[in-house]
Amino acid sequence: MLGRALGDQNQTLESGGAVVKKEGQILRFNELASAALQRKSREYFQGQTAKLRGMFWPLDGDKEFTLFRLKMTCCAADSIPLKVRIISPEPLSFRTRDWVEIEGTIEFRKVAGKEEWIPVIQLESADKVKSTSPDNNEYEI
């Protein structure tokens, strides 16, 4: 299965990491995106609690945003965003590219008209999004 064991549940997130609390694993953003591609992985992570750090990118409305990090394979010029949609029951007021840490429930939603799934984190409340200092490295390598 994706991820690796997490010894201390209170440890801070490493660069690009996401903690999945129920199973005590640390995932990377790209592993969560990869889990969306496989039915068994979706079933495994569905409903588990995740904690992620990344940059805020607002979507239409004030209750949804994309949390993202950049994936670099060779150099900054080939970077691509790794994204997770975040849904809050209440309005949020962060600025584009603010660094935030979120905690919520993992879901996978089917893309309309396609055989494709995306990872979504559903928040219990807006206070599950906290401003945080930027990571030393914004890239997931």
PDB file of C-alpha atoms in Angstrom:
ATOM      1  CA  MET A   1       0.000   0.000   0.000  1.00  0.00           C
ATOM      2  CA  LEU A   2       1.088   3.599  -0.488  1.00  0.00           C
ATOM      3  CA  GLY A   3       2.791   5.594   2.244  1.00  0.00           C
ATOM      4  CA  ARG A   4       5.041   4.589   5.115  1.00  0.00           C
ATOM      5  CA  ALA A   5       4.514   4.060   8.824  1.00  0.00           C
ATOM      6  CA  LEU A   6       4.349   7.078  11.088  1.00  0.00           C
ATOM      7  CA  GLY A   7       5.809   6.527  14.546  1.00  0.00           C
ATOM      8  CA  ASP A   8       4.716   9.689  16.375  1.00  0.00           C
ATOM      9  CA  GLN A   9       1.245  10.996  15.470  1.00  0.00           C
ATOM     10  CA  ASN A  10       2.223  14.461  16.727  1.00  0.00           C
ATOM     11  CA  GLN A  11       5.297  14.877  14.560  1.00  0.00           C
ATOM     12  CA  THR A  12       5.289  17.759  12.131  1.00  0.00           C
ATOM     13  CA  LEU A  13       4.618  17.181   8.474  1.00  0.00           C
ATOM     14  CA  GLU A  14       7.715  16.804   6.380  1.00  0.00           C
ATOM     15  CA  SER A  15       7.980  18.709   3.134  1.00  0.00           C
ATOM     16  CA  GLY A  16       5.143  17.591   0.889  1.00  0.00           C
ATOM     17  CA  GLY A  17       3.783  15.117   3.394  1.00  0.00           C
ATOM     18  CA  ALA A  18       0.256  14.306   4.448  1.00  0.00           C
ATOM     19  CA  VAL A  19      -0.587  12.371   7.581  1.00  0.00           C
ATOM     20  CA  VAL A  20      -3.371   9.808   7.315  1.00  0.00           C
ATOM     21  CA  LYS A  21      -4.330   9.410  10.961  1.00  0.00           C
ATOM     22  CA  LYS A  22      -6.375   6.201  11.041  1.00  0.00           C
ATOM     23  CA  GLU A  23      -3.599   4.068   9.639  1.00  0.00           C
ATOM     24  CA  GLY A  24      -0.723   6.207  10.965  1.00  0.00           C
ATOM     25  CA  GLN A  25       0.915   6.745   7.587  1.00  0.00           C
ATOM     26  CA  ILE A  26       2.580   9.667   5.902  1.00  0.00           C
ATOM     27  CA  LEU A  27       1.602  10.129   2.273  1.00  0.00           C
ATOM     28  CA  ARG A  28       2.982  12.512  -0.285  1.00  0.00           C
ATOM     29  CA  PHE A  29       0.673  14.623  -2.444  1.00  0.00           C
ATOM     30  CA  ASN A  30       1.455  12.530  -5.516  1.00  0.00           C
ATOM     31  CA  GLU A  31       0.582   9.318  -3.614  1.00  0.00           C
ATOM     32  CA  LEU A  32      -2.867  10.677  -2.770  1.00  0.00           C
ATOM     33  CA  ALA A  33      -3.374  11.579  -6.440  1.00  0.00           C
ATOM     34  CA  SER A  34      -2.179   8.092  -7.438  1.00  0.00           C
ATOM     35  CA  ALA A  35      -4.635   6.505  -4.986  1.00  0.00           C
ATOM     36  CA  ALA A  36      -7.469   8.153  -6.945  1.00  0.00           C
ATOM     37  CA  LEU A  37      -6.490   6.072  -9.988  1.00  0.00           C
ATOM     38  CA  GLN A  38      -6.982   2.653  -8.371  1.00  0.00           C
ATOM     39  CA  ARG A  39     -10.261   1.328  -6.951  1.00  0.00           C
ATOM     40  CA  LYS A  40      -8.603  -0.638  -4.115  1.00  0.00           C
ATOM     41  CA  SER A  41      -6.556   2.388  -3.049  1.00  0.00           C
ATOM     42  CA  ARG A  42      -9.651   4.614  -3.117  1.00  0.00           C
ATOM     43  CA  GLU A  43     -11.496   2.112  -0.920  1.00  0.00           C
ATOM     44  CA  TYR A  44      -8.540   1.883   1.480  1.00  0.00           C
ATOM     45  CA  PHE A  45      -8.206   5.650   2.042  1.00  0.00           C
ATOM     46  CA  GLN A  46     -11.901   6.621   1.746  1.00  0.00           C
ATOM     47  CA  GLY A  47     -13.133   8.054   5.069  1.00  0.00           C
ATOM     48  CA  GLN A  48      -9.721   8.283   6.726  1.00  0.00           C
ATOM     49  CA  THR A  49      -8.559  11.516   8.325  1.00  0.00           C
ATOM     50  CA  ALA A  50      -5.747  13.362   6.563  1.00  0.00           C
ATOM     51  CA  LYS A  51      -3.600  16.316   7.550  1.00  0.00           C
ATOM     52  CA  LEU A  52      -1.887  18.186   4.699  1.00  0.00           C
ATOM     53  CA  ARG A  53       0.294  21.282   4.205  1.00  0.00           C
ATOM     54  CA  GLY A  54       0.442  23.280   1.038  1.00  0.00           C
ATOM     55  CA  MET A  55      -0.486  26.486  -0.722  1.00  0.00           C
ATOM     56  CA  PHE A  56      -4.024  27.868  -0.925  1.00  0.00           C
ATOM     57  CA  TRP A  57      -5.603  28.481  -4.336  1.00  0.00           C
ATOM     58  CA  PRO A  58      -9.215  29.770  -4.237  1.00  0.00           C
ATOM     59  CA  LEU A  59     -11.924  28.288  -6.445  1.00  0.00           C
ATOM     60  CA  ASP A  60     -15.316  29.759  -7.333  1.00  0.00           C
ATOM     61  CA  GLY A  61     -17.156  30.623  -4.147  1.00  0.00           C
ATOM     62  CA  ASP A  62     -15.603  30.960  -0.723  1.00  0.00           C
ATOM     63  CA  LYS A  63     -16.022  27.420   0.644  1.00  0.00           C
ATOM     64  CA  GLU A  64     -13.795  25.457  -1.761  1.00  0.00           C
ATOM     65  CA  PHE A  65     -10.146  25.738  -2.623  1.00  0.00           C
ATOM     66  CA  THR A  66      -7.282  23.750  -4.033  1.00  0.00           C
ATOM     67  CA  LEU A  67      -4.387  22.867  -1.778  1.00  0.00           C
ATOM     68  CA  PHE A  68      -1.272  22.394  -3.892  1.00  0.00           C
ATOM     69  CA  ARG A  69       2.429  21.813  -3.936  1.00  0.00           C
ATOM     70  CA  LEU A  70       4.768  21.793  -6.898  1.00  0.00           C
ATOM     71  CA  LYS A  71       6.301  18.544  -8.176  1.00  0.00           C
ATOM     72  CA  MET A  72       9.774  18.888  -9.654  1.00  0.00           C
ATOM     73  CA  THR A  73      11.412  15.963 -11.428  1.00  0.00           C
ATOM     74  CA  CYS A  74      14.471  17.631 -12.929  1.00  0.00           C
ATOM     75  CA  CYS A  75      14.412  21.403 -12.553  1.00  0.00           C
ATOM     76  CA  ALA A  76      11.993  24.212 -11.659  1.00  0.00           C
ATOM     77  CA  ALA A  77      11.076  24.668 -15.336  1.00  0.00           C
ATOM     78  CA  ASP A  78       9.459  21.205 -15.480  1.00  0.00           C
ATOM     79  CA  SER A  79       7.396  21.676 -12.295  1.00  0.00           C
ATOM     80  CA  ILE A  80       3.726  20.718 -12.229  1.00  0.00           C
ATOM     81  CA  PRO A  81       1.147  21.373  -9.493  1.00  0.00           C
ATOM     82  CA  LEU A  82      -0.062  18.446  -7.361  1.00  0.00           C
ATOM     83  CA  LYS A  83      -3.560  19.348  -6.202  1.00  0.00           C
ATOM     84  CA  VAL A  84      -6.202  18.239  -3.726  1.00  0.00           C
ATOM     85  CA  ARG A  85      -9.641  19.862  -3.630  1.00  0.00           C
ATOM     86  CA  ILE A  86     -10.668  21.019  -0.153  1.00  0.00           C
ATOM     87  CA  ILE A  87     -14.312  21.636   0.801  1.00  0.00           C
ATOM     88  CA  SER A  88     -15.303  23.616   3.902  1.00  0.00           C
ATOM     89  CA  PRO A  89     -18.816  23.967   5.329  1.00  0.00           C
ATOM     90  CA  GLU A  90     -18.027  27.630   6.080  1.00  0.00           C
ATOM     91  CA  PRO A  91     -16.450  30.511   4.122  1.00  0.00           C
ATOM     92  CA  LEU A  92     -12.658  30.860   4.189  1.00  0.00           C
ATOM     93  CA  SER A  93     -10.593  34.022   3.814  1.00  0.00           C
ATOM     94  CA  PHE A  94      -7.030  33.167   2.857  1.00  0.00           C
ATOM     95  CA  ARG A  95      -5.038  34.801   0.073  1.00  0.00           C
ATOM     96  CA  THR A  96      -3.843  33.001  -3.045  1.00  0.00           C
ATOM     97  CA  ARG A  97      -0.607  31.087  -2.333  1.00  0.00           C
ATOM     98  CA  ASP A  98      -0.883  31.452   1.458  1.00  0.00           C
ATOM     99  CA  TRP A  99       0.611  28.417   3.199  1.00  0.00           C
ATOM    100  CA  VAL A 100      -2.000  26.495   5.186  1.00  0.00           C
ATOM    101  CA  GLU A 101      -2.360  23.210   7.030  1.00  0.00           C
ATOM    102  CA  ILE A 102      -5.689  21.375   6.847  1.00  0.00           C
ATOM    103  CA  GLU A 103      -7.254  18.376   8.548  1.00  0.00           C
ATOM    104  CA  GLY A 104     -10.255  16.569   7.119  1.00  0.00           C
ATOM    105  CA  THR A 105     -11.779  13.396   5.736  1.00  0.00           C
ATOM    106  CA  ILE A 106     -10.478  11.822   2.517  1.00  0.00           C
ATOM    107  CA  GLU A 107     -13.040  11.276  -0.235  1.00  0.00           C
ATOM    108  CA  PHE A 108     -12.696  10.456  -3.903  1.00  0.00           C
ATOM    109  CA  ARG A 109     -15.172  12.028  -6.302  1.00  0.00           C
ATOM    110  CA  LYS A 110     -15.892  10.924  -9.837  1.00  0.00           C
ATOM    111  CA  VAL A 111     -15.295  13.524 -12.529  1.00  0.00           C
ATOM    112  CA  ALA A 112     -18.564  14.131 -14.390  1.00  0.00           C
ATOM    113  CA  GLY A 113     -18.705  12.323 -17.724  1.00  0.00           C
ATOM    114  CA  LYS A 114     -15.350  10.562 -17.250  1.00  0.00           C
ATOM    115  CA  GLU A 115     -13.991   7.377 -15.727  1.00  0.00           C
ATOM    116  CA  GLU A 116     -11.725   9.504 -13.561  1.00  0.00           C
ATOM    117  CA  TRP A 117     -11.612  10.211  -9.826  1.00  0.00           C
ATOM    118  CA  ILE A 118     -10.074  13.106  -7.878  1.00  0.00           C
ATOM    119  CA  PRO A 119      -9.019  13.270  -4.222  1.00  0.00           C
ATOM    120  CA  VAL A 120     -11.120  15.596  -2.064  1.00  0.00           C
ATOM    121  CA  ILE A 121     -10.703  16.492   1.598  1.00  0.00           C
ATOM    122  CA  GLN A 122     -13.945  17.374   3.383  1.00  0.00           C
ATOM    123  CA  LEU A 123     -13.463  19.633   6.422  1.00  0.00           C
ATOM    124  CA  GLU A 124     -15.652  19.455   9.543  1.00  0.00           C
ATOM    125  CA  SER A 125     -15.337  23.216  10.053  1.00  0.00           C
ATOM    126  CA  ALA A 126     -13.368  26.214   8.798  1.00  0.00           C
ATOM    127  CA  ASP A 127     -11.158  26.081  11.899  1.00  0.00           C
ATOM    128  CA  LYS A 128      -9.594  22.908  10.419  1.00  0.00           C
ATOM    129  CA  VAL A 129      -7.626  25.254   8.115  1.00  0.00           C
ATOM    130  CA  LYS A 130      -4.749  27.035   9.827  1.00  0.00           C
ATOM    131  CA  SER A 131      -2.240  29.489   8.470  1.00  0.00           C
ATOM    132  CA  THR A 132       1.303  28.125   8.651  1.00  0.00           C
ATOM    133  CA  SER A 133       4.790  29.260   7.746  1.00  0.00           C
ATOM    134  CA  PRO A 134       6.075  28.312   4.289  1.00  0.00           C
ATOM    135  CA  ASP A 135       8.132  25.155   3.979  1.00  0.00           C
ATOM    136  CA  ASN A 136      11.827  25.616   3.284  1.00  0.00           C
ATOM    137  CA  ASN A 137      11.187  23.847  -0.006  1.00  0.00           C
ATOM    138  CA  GLU A 138       7.849  24.325  -1.775  1.00  0.00           C
ATOM    139  CA  TYR A 139       8.646  21.463  -4.163  1.00  0.00           C
ATOM    140  CA  GLU A 140       7.821  17.804  -3.741  1.00  0.00           C
ATOM    141  CA  ILE A 141      10.816  16.066  -5.270  1.00  0.00           C
TER     142      ILE A 141
END
